[in-house]
Each structure stands twice: as structure tokens, then as C-alpha cells.
Short mmCIF file of C-alpha atoms in Angstrom, two decimals:
data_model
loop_
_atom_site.label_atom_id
_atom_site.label_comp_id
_atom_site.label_asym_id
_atom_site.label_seq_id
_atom_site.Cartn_x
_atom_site.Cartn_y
_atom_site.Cartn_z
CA UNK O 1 127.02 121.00 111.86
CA UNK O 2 125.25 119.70 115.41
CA UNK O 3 125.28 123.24 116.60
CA UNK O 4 123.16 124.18 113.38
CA UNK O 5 121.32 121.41 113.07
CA UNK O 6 120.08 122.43 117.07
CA UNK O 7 119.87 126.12 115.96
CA UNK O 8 117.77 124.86 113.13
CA UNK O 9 115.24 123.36 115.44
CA UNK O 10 115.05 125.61 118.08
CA UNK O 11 114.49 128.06 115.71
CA UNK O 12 112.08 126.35 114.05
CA UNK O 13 110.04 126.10 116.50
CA UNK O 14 110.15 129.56 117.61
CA UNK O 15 109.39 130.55 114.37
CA UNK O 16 106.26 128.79 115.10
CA UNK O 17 105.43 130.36 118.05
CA UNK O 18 105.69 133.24 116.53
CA UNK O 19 102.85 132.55 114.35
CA UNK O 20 100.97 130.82 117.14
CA UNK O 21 100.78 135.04 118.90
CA UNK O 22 100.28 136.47 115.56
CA UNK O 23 96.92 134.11 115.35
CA UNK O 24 95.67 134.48 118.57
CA UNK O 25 96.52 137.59 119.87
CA UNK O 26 94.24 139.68 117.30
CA UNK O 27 91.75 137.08 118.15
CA UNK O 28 91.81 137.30 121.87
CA UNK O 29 92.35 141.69 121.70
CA UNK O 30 88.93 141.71 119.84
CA UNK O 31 87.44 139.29 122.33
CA UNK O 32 88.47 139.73 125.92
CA UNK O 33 89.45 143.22 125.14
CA UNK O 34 91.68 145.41 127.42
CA UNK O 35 90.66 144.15 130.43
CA UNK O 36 90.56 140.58 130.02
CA UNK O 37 93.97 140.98 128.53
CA UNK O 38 95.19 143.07 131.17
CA UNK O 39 94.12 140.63 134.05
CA UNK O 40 95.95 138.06 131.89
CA UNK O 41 98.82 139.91 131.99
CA UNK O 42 98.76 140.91 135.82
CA UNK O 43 97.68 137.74 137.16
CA UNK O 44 100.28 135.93 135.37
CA UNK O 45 102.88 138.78 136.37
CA UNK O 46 102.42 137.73 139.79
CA UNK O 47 102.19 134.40 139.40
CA UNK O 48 105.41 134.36 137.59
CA UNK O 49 107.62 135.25 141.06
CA UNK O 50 106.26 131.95 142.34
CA UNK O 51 107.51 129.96 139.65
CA UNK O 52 110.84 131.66 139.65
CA UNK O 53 111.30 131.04 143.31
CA UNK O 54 109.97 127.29 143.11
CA UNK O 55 112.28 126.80 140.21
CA UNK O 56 116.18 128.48 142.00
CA UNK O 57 117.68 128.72 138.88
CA UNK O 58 117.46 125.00 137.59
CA UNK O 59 116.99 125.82 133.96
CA UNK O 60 120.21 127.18 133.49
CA UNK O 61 122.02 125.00 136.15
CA UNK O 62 120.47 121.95 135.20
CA UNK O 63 121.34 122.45 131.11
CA UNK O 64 124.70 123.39 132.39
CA UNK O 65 125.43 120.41 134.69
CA UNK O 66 123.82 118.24 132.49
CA UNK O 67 126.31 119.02 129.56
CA UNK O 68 129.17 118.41 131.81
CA UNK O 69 128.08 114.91 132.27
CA UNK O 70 126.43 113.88 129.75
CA UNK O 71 129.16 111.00 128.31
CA UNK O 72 129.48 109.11 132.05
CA UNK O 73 125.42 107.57 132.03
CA UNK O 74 125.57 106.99 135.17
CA UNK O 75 126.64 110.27 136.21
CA UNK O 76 123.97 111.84 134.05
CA UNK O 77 121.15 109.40 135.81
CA UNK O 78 122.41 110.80 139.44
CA UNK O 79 122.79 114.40 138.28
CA UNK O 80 119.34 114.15 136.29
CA UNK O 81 117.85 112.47 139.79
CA UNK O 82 119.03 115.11 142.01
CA UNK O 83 118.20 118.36 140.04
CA UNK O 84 114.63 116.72 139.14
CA UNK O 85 114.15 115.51 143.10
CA UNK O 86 115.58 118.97 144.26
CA UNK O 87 113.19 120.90 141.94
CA UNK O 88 109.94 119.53 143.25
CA UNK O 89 110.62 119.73 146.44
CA UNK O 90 111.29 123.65 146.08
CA UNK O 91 107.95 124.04 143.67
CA UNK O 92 105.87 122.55 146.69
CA UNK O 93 107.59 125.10 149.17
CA UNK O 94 106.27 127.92 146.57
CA UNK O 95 102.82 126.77 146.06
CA UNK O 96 102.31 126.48 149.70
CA UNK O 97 104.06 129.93 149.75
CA UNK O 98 101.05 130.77 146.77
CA UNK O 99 98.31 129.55 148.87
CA UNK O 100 99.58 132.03 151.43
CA UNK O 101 99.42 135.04 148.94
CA UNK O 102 95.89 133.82 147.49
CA UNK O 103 94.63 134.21 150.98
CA UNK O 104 95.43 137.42 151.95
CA UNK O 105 94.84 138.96 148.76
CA UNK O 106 91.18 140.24 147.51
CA UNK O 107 90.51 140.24 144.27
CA UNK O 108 90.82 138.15 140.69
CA UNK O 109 90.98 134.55 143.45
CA UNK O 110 89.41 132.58 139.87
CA UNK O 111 92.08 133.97 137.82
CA UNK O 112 94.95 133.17 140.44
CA UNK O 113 93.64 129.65 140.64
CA UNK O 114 93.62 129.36 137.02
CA UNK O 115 97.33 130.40 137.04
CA UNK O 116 98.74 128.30 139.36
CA UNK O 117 98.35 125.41 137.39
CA UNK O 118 101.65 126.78 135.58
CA UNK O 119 103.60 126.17 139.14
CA UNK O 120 103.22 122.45 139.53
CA UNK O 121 103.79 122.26 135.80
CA UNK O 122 107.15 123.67 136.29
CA UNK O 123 108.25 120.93 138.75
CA UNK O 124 107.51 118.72 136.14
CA UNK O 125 109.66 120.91 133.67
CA UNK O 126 112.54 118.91 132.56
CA UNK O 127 113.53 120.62 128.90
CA UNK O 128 116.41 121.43 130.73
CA UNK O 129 117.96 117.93 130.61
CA UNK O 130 117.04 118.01 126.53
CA UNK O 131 119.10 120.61 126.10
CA UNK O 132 122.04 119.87 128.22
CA UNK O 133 122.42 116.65 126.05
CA UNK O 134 121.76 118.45 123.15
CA UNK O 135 118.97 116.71 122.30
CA UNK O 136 116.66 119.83 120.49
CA UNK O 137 114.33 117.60 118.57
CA UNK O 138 112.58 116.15 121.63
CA UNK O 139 111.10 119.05 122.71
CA UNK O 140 110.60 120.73 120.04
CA UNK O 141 107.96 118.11 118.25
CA UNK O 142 106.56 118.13 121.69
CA UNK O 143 106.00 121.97 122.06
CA UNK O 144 104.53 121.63 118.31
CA UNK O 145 102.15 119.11 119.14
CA UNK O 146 100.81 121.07 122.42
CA UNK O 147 100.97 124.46 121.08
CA UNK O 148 98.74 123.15 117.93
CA UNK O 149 96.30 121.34 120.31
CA UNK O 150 96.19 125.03 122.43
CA UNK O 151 95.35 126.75 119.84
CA UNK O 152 92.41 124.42 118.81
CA UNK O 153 91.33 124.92 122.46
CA UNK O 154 91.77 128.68 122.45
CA UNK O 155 89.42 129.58 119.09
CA UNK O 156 86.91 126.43 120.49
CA UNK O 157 86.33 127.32 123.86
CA UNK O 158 87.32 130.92 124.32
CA UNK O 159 84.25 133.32 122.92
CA UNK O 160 83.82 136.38 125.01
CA UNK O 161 85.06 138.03 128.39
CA UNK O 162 83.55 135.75 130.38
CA UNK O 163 85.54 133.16 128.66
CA UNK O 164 88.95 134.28 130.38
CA UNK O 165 89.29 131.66 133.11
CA UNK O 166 88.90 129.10 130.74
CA UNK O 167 91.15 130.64 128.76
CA UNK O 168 93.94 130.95 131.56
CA UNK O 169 93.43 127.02 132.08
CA UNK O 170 93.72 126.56 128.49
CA UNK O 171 97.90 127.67 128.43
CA UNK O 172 98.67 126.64 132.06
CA UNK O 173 97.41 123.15 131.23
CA UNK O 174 98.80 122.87 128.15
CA UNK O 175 102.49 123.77 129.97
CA UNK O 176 101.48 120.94 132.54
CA UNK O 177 100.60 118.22 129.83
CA UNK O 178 103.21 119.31 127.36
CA UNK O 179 105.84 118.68 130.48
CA UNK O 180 104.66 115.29 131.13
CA UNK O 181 104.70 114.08 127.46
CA UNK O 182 108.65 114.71 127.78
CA UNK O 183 109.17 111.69 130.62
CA UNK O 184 109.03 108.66 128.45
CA UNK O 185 111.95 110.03 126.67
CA UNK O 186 114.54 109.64 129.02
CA UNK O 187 114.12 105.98 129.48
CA UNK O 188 117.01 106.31 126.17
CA UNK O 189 119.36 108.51 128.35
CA UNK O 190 119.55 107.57 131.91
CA UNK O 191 119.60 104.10 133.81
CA UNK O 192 117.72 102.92 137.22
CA UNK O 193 117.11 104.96 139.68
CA UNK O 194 118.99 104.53 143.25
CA UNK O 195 117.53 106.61 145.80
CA UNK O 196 120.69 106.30 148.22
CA UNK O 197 123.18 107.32 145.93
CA UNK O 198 121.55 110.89 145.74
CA UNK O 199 122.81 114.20 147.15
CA UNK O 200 120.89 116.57 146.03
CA UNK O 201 121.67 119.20 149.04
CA UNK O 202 124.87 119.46 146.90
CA UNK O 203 123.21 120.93 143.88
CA UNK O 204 121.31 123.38 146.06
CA UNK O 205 124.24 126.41 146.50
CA UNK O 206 125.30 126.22 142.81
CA UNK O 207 121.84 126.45 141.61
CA UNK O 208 120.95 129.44 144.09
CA UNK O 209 124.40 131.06 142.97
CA UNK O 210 122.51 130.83 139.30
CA UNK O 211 119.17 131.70 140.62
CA UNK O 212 120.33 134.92 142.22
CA UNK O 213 120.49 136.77 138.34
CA UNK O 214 117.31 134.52 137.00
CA UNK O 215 115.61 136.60 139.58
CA UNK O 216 116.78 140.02 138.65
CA UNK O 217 116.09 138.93 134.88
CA UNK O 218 112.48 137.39 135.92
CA UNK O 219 111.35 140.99 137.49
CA UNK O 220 112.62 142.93 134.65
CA UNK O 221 110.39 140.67 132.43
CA UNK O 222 107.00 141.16 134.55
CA UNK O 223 107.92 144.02 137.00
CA UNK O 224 106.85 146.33 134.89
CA UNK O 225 103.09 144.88 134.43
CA UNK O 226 102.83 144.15 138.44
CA UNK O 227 103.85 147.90 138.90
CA UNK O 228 101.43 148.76 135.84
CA UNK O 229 98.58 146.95 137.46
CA UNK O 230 99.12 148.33 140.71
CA UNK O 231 99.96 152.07 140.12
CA UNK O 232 97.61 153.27 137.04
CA UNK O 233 95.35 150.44 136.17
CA UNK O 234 95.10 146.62 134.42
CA UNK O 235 94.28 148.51 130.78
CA UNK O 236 97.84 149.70 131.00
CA UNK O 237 99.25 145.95 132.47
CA UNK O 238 97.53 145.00 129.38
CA UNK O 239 98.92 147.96 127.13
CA UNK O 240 102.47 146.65 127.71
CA UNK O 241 101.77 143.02 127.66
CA UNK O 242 100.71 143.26 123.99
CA UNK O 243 103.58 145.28 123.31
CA UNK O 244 106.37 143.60 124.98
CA UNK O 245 104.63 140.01 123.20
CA UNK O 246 105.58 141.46 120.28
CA UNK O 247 108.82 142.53 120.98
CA UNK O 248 109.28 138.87 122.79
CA UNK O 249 107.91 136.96 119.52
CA UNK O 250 111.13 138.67 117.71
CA UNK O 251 113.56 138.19 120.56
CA UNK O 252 112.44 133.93 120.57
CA UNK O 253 114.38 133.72 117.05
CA UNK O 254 117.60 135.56 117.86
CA UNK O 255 118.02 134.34 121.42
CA UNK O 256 117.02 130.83 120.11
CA UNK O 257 120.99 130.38 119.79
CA UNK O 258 121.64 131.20 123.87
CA UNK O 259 119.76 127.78 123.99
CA UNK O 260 121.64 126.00 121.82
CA UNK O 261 125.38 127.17 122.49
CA UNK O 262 125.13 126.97 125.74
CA UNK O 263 125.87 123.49 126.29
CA UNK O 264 128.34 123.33 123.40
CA UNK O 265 130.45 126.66 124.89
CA UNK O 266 130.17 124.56 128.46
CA UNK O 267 131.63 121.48 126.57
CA UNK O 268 134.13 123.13 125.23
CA UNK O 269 135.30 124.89 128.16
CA UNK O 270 135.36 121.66 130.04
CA UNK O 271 138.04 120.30 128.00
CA UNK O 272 140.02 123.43 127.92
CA UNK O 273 139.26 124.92 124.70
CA UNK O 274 139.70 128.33 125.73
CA UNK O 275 140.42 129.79 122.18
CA UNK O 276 137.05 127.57 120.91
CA UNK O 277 135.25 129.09 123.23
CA UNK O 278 135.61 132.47 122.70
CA UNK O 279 135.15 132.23 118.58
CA UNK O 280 131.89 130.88 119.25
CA UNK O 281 131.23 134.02 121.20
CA UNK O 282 132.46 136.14 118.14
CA UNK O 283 130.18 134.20 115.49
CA UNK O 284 127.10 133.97 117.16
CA UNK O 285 128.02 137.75 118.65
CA UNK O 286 127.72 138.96 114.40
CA UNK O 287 125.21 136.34 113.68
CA UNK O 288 122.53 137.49 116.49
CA UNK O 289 123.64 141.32 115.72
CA UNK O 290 123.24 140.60 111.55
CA UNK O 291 119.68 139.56 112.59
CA UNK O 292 118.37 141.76 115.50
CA UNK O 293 119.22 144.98 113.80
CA UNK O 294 116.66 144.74 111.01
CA UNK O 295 114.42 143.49 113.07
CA UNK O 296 114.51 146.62 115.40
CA UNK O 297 114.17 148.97 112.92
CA UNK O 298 111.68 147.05 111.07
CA UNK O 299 108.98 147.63 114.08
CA UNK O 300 110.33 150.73 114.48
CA UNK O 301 108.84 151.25 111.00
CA UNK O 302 106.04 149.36 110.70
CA UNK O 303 104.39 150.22 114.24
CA UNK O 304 102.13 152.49 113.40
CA UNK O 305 100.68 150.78 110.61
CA UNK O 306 100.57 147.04 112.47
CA UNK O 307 98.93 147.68 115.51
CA UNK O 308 95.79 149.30 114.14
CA UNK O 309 95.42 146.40 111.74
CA UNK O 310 96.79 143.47 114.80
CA UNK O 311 95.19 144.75 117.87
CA UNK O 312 92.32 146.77 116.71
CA UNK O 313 91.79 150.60 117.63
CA UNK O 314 90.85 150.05 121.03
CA UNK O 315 94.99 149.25 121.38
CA UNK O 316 96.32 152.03 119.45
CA UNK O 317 98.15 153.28 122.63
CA UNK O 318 100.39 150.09 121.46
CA UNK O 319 101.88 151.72 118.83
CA UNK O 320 104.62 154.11 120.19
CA UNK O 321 104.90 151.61 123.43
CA UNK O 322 106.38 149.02 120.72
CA UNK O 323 108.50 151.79 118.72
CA UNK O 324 110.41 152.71 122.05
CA UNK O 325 110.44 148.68 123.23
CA UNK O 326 112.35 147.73 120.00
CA UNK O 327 115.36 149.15 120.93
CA UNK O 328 115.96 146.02 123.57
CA UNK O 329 115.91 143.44 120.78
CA UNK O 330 119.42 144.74 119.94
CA UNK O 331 120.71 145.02 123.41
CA UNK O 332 119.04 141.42 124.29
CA UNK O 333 120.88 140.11 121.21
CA UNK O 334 124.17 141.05 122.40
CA UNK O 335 123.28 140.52 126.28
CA UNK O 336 121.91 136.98 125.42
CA UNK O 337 125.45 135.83 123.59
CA UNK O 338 127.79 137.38 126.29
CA UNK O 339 125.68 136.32 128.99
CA UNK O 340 123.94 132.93 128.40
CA UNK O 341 126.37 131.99 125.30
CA UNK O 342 129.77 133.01 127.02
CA UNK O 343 129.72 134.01 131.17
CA UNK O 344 126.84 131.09 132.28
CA UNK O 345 128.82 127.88 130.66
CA UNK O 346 132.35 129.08 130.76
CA UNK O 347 131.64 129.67 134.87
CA UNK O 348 131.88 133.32 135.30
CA UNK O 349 128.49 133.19 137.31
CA UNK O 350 129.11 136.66 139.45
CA UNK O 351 129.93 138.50 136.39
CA UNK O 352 126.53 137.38 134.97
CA UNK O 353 124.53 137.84 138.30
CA UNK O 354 125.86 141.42 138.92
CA UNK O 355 124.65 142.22 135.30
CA UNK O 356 121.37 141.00 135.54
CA UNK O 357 120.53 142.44 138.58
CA UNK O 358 121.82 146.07 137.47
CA UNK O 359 119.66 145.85 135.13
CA UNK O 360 116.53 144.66 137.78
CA UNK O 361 117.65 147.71 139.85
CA UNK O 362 117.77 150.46 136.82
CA UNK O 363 114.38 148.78 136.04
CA UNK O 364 112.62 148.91 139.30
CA UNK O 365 113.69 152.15 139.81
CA UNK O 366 113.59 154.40 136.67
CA UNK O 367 109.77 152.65 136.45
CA UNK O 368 108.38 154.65 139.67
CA UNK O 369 109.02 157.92 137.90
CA UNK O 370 108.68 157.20 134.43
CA UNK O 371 105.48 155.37 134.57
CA UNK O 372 104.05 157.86 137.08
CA UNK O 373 104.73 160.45 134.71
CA UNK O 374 104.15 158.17 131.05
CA UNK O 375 102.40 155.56 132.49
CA UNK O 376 102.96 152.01 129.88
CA UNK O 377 105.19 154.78 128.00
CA UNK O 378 107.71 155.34 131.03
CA UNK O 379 107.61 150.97 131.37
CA UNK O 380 109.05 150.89 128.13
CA UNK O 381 111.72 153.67 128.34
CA UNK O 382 112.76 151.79 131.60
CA UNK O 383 112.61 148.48 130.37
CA UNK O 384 115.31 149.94 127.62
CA UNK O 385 117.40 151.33 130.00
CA UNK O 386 117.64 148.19 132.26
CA UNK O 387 118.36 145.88 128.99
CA UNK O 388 121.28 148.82 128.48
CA UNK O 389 122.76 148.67 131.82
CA UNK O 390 122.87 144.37 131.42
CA UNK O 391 124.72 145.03 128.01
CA UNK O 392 126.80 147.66 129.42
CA UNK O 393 128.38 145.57 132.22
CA UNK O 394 128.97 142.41 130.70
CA UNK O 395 130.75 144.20 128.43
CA UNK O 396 132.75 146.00 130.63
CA UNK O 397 133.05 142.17 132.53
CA UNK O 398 134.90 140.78 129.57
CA UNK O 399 136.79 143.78 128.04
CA UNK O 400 140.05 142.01 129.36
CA UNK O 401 138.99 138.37 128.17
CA UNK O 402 138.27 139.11 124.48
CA UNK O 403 138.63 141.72 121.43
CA UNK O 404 136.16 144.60 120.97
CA UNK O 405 137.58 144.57 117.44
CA UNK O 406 136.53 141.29 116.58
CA UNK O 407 133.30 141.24 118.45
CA UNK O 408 132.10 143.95 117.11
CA UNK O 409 133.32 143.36 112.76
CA UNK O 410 130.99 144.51 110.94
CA UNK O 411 128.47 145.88 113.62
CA UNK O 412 128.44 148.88 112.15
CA UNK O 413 127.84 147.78 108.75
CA UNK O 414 124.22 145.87 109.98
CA UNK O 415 123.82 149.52 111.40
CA UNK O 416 123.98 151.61 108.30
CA UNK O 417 122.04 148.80 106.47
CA UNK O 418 119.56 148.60 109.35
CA UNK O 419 118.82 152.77 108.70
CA UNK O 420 118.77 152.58 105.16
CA UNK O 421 116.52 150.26 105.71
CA UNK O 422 114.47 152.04 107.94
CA UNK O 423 114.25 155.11 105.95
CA UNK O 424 113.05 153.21 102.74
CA UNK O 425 110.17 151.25 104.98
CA UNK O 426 108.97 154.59 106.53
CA UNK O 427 108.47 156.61 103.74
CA UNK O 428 106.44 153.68 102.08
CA UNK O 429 104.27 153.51 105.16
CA UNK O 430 103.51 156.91 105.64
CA UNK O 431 102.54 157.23 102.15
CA UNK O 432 99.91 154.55 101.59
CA UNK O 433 97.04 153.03 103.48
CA UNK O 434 96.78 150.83 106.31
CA UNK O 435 95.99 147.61 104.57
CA UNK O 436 97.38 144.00 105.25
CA UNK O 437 98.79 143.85 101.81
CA UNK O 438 101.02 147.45 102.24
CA UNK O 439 102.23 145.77 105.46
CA UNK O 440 103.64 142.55 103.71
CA UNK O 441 104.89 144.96 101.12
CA UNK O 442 106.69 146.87 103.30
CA UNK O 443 108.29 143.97 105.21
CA UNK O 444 109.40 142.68 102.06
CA UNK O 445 110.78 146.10 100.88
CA UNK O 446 112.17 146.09 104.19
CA UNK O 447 114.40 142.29 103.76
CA UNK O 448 115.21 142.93 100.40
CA UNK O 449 116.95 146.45 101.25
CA UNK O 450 118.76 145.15 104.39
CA UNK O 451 120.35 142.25 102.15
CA UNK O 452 121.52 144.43 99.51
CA UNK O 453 123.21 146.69 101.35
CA UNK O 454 124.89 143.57 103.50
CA UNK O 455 125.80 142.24 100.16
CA UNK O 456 127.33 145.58 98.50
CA UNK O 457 129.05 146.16 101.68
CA UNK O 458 131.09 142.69 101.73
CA UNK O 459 130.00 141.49 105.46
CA UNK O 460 131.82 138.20 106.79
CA UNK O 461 128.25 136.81 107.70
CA UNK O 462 127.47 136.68 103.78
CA UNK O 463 130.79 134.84 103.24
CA UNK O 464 130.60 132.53 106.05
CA UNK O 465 126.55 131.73 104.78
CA UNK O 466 127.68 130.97 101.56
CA UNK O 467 130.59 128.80 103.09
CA UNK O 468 128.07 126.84 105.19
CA UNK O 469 125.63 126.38 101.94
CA UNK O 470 128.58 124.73 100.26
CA UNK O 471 129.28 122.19 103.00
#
């Protein structure tokens, strides 16, 4: 029940920033418009690599070695010391590394400036030893209370174009303050501090050998608007952004359970549990496929209709960008539990690495083409192929470790359902007008379909919901 009770929080809360996007972002289209959004997007893009490289792979290392030591306190105070210590002093080396960039570079200085509030809020990032305890709540009320007081900020202070450096401020200084509200929590966790008992140069290879796929992963996640910005224009940075938000907002709820088994697979697999381990792969594998599928071919349907209505004309280009893009959620579902939910905490780091950065190289290179010849269009197409190559490998990584057959019960059946579904939304939305109220029909049409089918069809995840609502 601890694993759901975590899943129920973390998915809570990005259930709420889902809505948090789905109020502001029609807001801030109408606005700041294409441009301001597309600076956003390319500014932050860039800004991104120097958080990555400030940060060598601590969120995952640090929720890992956390949950290996979380029952010896004064373990966890060294470990928590160490990673924390060894983390700022990398974020320093990148913002000097920033200040470098910022002065050899031309244009959008304001905007860069803005950003790089988000670095030093990352050395103060430390979620990571939350969820290596297992301890959801913490930061979830936290990124409730910030994300409420940003929004406040966002509809107060942000009016027009000329609004968008305060706007930029607005979410990297919420990160910064948001990170700092999480210190006085620890004082429950770990004891005094003793600077001579810490080694952190030991924590500085593993973390790097974890870092190595965070940074294939990071520039398939903003690649594509750096090499939007730079070969066709910021409209088209911008054109994908909004998209690939979208598609993101979705992703937050299924991958919400990489966050929270990974620390009870790494548990597990610390004491041996070798069969324990891999049935949590084969749950949350049908749980995360159960709910990704509808919610691909949901977009897929509703697309056309949603943009218009969300974004506003001007974004209409959106619209096909986000049918193509909705193909990842399914391969991110799958990637996310055999990746972060199986390969990070049961130690099978190069399997993981060489997946991830496949899928940076497909990515980088399928995008000069296809976005030469597409432009946003060709991003997305590569961004699917990228996600496929991750999926495909890690796959192939464990074929000899686990059974196709049971990882994939009842795939098929969230398939079929998934098209029927699809089918039944579609012809309802190309047959009536493009009105709020037809949308929420249609997504309702679309839930009660998909559950109908999973229920005439007799899929395990129905029986083992209805087992769980009778415990």
C-alpha cells in the first residue's frame, strides 16, 4: 500500500500541474504570442545543457543511493552530505561555464539572465533525497504551494510582450524558492553534520556513470527547439514547445510511477529479491501501458479541435505537430518502466546509458533532414523515432532477464480498445463544431468507450483494481 499511497501523491500533484499548463498556456499564447513563446522556449533550451551539466546525474544517483541507505541514519546524513556538497560545487563550475556562453553570444542577454536563475536553484535541488526515502508528501505540498503562488504571479504581473522577462523570473524563481522551502525538512531525517567524515570524490564516478544517459535524454528533450531556433526561426522553437507541453502534461501522470518505484525496485534488489523485482516491472509495465494508450489516441483525436480553441489560430500549425508527437507517450510509458523502474535501481546502468543515448543520436540526426525539409513537423517525426530506438533497445537489453509474454498480457487488448476508441472520438469531432463543450463531450465519449471495451474484454488490470478497492 506505500507504493500507492506514493503513486497517489505524485500523481496528484502532476495532475495538478497539468491544470496549472492548461490555465496558463492559453493565457500566455494570446499574450506573448509566438515570439515571446518561442524565446521562452529557446532560451530555456539552452539554458537547460547548463543545468544538466551542473547537476552529473544526481537526481537519479542521489534517489538511488539514498534508498540504499536510508535505515543506517548516519549513513544517510554522510551520503545526503556528500551528494548535496558534490552538487554545488559542480553547479558553480556551470554557471561560471554560463557566464562564458552569455559573453560571447549576441542576442536575447535579458532573457539568458532571467534563465539562469534556474541553475543556482538546482544546486539547491534536493527532491532527490525525498524520494529516495520515500517520503512523496514533502514535496509534493511544497510544489502545490509554489506552483499556486506562480500562477498568482503569472496572471498579476505578466500583461503583454514586453512582460516576458518578468515572466521568465516568475518560474525560475519560483524553482529557487520552492527548493529552499524543502531544507527545514530534513532536520527529521539526518543528524549533525561532520565535515571530515565526507568523501564526496567517491560519489563523483558513479554519478557521471548515471549522468552519461541523463545527457542523451536531456538533448532529446530540448535539442529539437535549440536546432528549431537556430535553423528556421524562434516561431517554430515556439511551435514545438507548445506541442511537446502538451504531450509532456500527459507523460507527468504515467511516468509519475518511474518516481515512485524506483526506490522501492532498488530496495528490493538490495536484499535480493530478484523475483520481487521483476513483478513490479510486469505490473507497472500493464498499468503505465492500460493508461498511455488512451491517452495517445485521445490527442490523436481531439487535436484538431483543441488547439484552435487552447492556443488560438495564430498556433494552428500545433495541431498535426501534436497528432504525430503522441505516439511517444506510449513508447515513454514503456521506456520509463524498463528504464527508470527496472535497469537504473536494479544496477544495469550501461544497458540504460546505451539506450538513452541511441535515442540522442537517432534524434540529433534524423532532425537535420527532417526539420530542413518539415521544419517543427520533421522535430516531431524525429523526436518519435528517438523515443522508438530507447524502447527498442532496452527491450532487446532485457529479453534474456524477463518474459515478453508476461510483460506484454494484455497489451494488445489496451490496443484494440485504444482504436475503438479512437474511431468513436473522431467521427464525433469531425461532425460537430469546435466548441469547449463538444471537446469535454468527446473526452468523455472517449473514457467511457476505452473502459467498456477493457471491461468486456476481461483485462487483469480491471481485476487487480477491483482487488486493490477491496483491500
Amino acid at each position: 500500500m506505500q507504493v500507492v499511497k506514493n503513486y497517489l501523491y505524485n500523481a496528484s500533484y502532476q495532475i495538478f500541474i497539468l491544470l496549472v499548463p492548461l490555465l496558463t498556456t492559453p493565457y500566455l499564447a494570446r499574450v506573448l504570442g509566438p515570439t515571446g513563446v518561442g524565446i521562452n522556449a529557446f532560451t530555456n533550451s539552452v539554458i537547460q545543457y547548463f543545468i544538466l551539466f551542473g547537476s552529473i546525474g544526481v537526481n537519479l544517483y542521489g534517489n538511488r543511493q539514498i534508498a540504499f541507505v536510508r535505515d543506517k541514519k548516519s549513513k544517510l546524513t554522510t551520503t545526503f552530505y556528500e551528494i548535496f556538497f558534490m552538487r554545488i560545487m559542480t553547479i558553480i563550475v556551470a554557471y561560471v561555464a554560463f557566464l562564458i556562453f552569455l559573453s560571447l553570444t549576441g542576442q536575447y542577454h535579458v532573457y539568458y539572465l532571467a534563465q539562469s536563475v534556474s541553475i543556482i536553484a538546482a544546486a539547491l535541488d534536493i527532491s532527490w533525497f525525498f524520494m529516495g526515502i520515500e517520503n512523496f508528501s514533502v514535496t509534493v505540498i511544497r510544489n502545490f504551494i509554489v506552483k499556486i503562488i506562480t500562477l498568482i504571479c503569472i496572471f498579476t504581473f505578466v500583461r503583454s510582450y514586453s512582460d516576458l522577462t518578468s515572466y521568465i523570473l516568475i518560474l525560475s524563481l519560483s524553482l529557487l524558492i520552492g527548493n529552499m522551502t524543502l531544507f527545514p525538512n530534513l532536520r527529521k531525517y539526518i543528524g549533525k553534520l561532520h565535515l571530515k567524515e565526507l568523501k564526496i570524490a567517491q560519489h563523483i564516478q558513479p554519478s557521471i556513470a548515471l549522468f552519461i544517459p541523463q545527457i542523451a535524454t536531456q538533448i532529446y528533450l530540448v535539442v529539437n527547439k535549440t536546432m528549431l531556433g537556430t535553423m528556421t526561426s524562434v516561431q517554430a522553437s515556439g511551435y514545438f514547445d507548445q506541442s511537446d507541453k502538451m504531450i509532456k502534461m500527459v507523460l507527468a501522470i504515467v511516468t509519475a510511477t518511474g518516481t515512485v518505484m524506483l526506490p522501492h525496485v532498488a530496495n528490493a534488489f538490495m536484499r535480493g529479491e530478484t523475483e520481487k523485482t521483476k513483478n513490479y516491472l510486469y505490473k507497472s509495465f500493464m498499468f503505465v501501458s492500460a493508461v498511455s494508450v488512451p491517452m495517445m489516441f485521445g490527442i490523436m483525436a481531439v487535436a484538431n479541435k483543441f488547439v484552435p480553441l487552447f492556443f488560438t489560430n495564430r498556433f494552428a500549425v500545433v495541431a498535426p505537430l501534436m497528432t504525430v508527437e503522441a505516439v511517444v507517450i506510449l513508447l515513454i510509458a514503456w521506456s520509463n518502466a524498463l528504464g527508470t523502474q527496472y535497469l537504473v535501481p536494479t544496477n544495469q546502468n550501461k544497458a540504460y546509458t546505451m539506450s538513452v543515448v541511441l535515442g540522442a543520436i537517432v534524434n540529433i540526426v534524423m532532425n537535420i533532414p527532417l526539420i530542413l525539409m518539415w521544419g517543427a513537423l520533421g522535430a516531431s517525426v524525429a523526436t518519435v523515432l528517438s523515443e522508438l530506438a530507447v524502447t527498442g533497445y532496452q527491450l532487446y537489453a532485457v529479453r534474456k532477464q524477463i518474459e515478453f509474454k508476461l510483460l506484454f498480457k494484455d497489451t494488445y487488448k489496451f490496443i484494440v480498445a485504444g482504436i475503438i476508441m479512437f474511431l468513436a472520438v473522431k467521427v464525433i469531432d469531425s461532425s460537430t463544431p469546435s466548441t469547449w463543450s463538444m471537446l469535454a463531450i468527446e473526452v468523455i465519449v472517449g473514457i467511457v468507450v476505452y473502459m467498456a471495451v477493457l471491461l468486456l474484454a476481461r483485462t487483469s488490470i480491471v481485476k487487480d483494481a477491483k482487488d486493490l478497492l477491496k483491500h
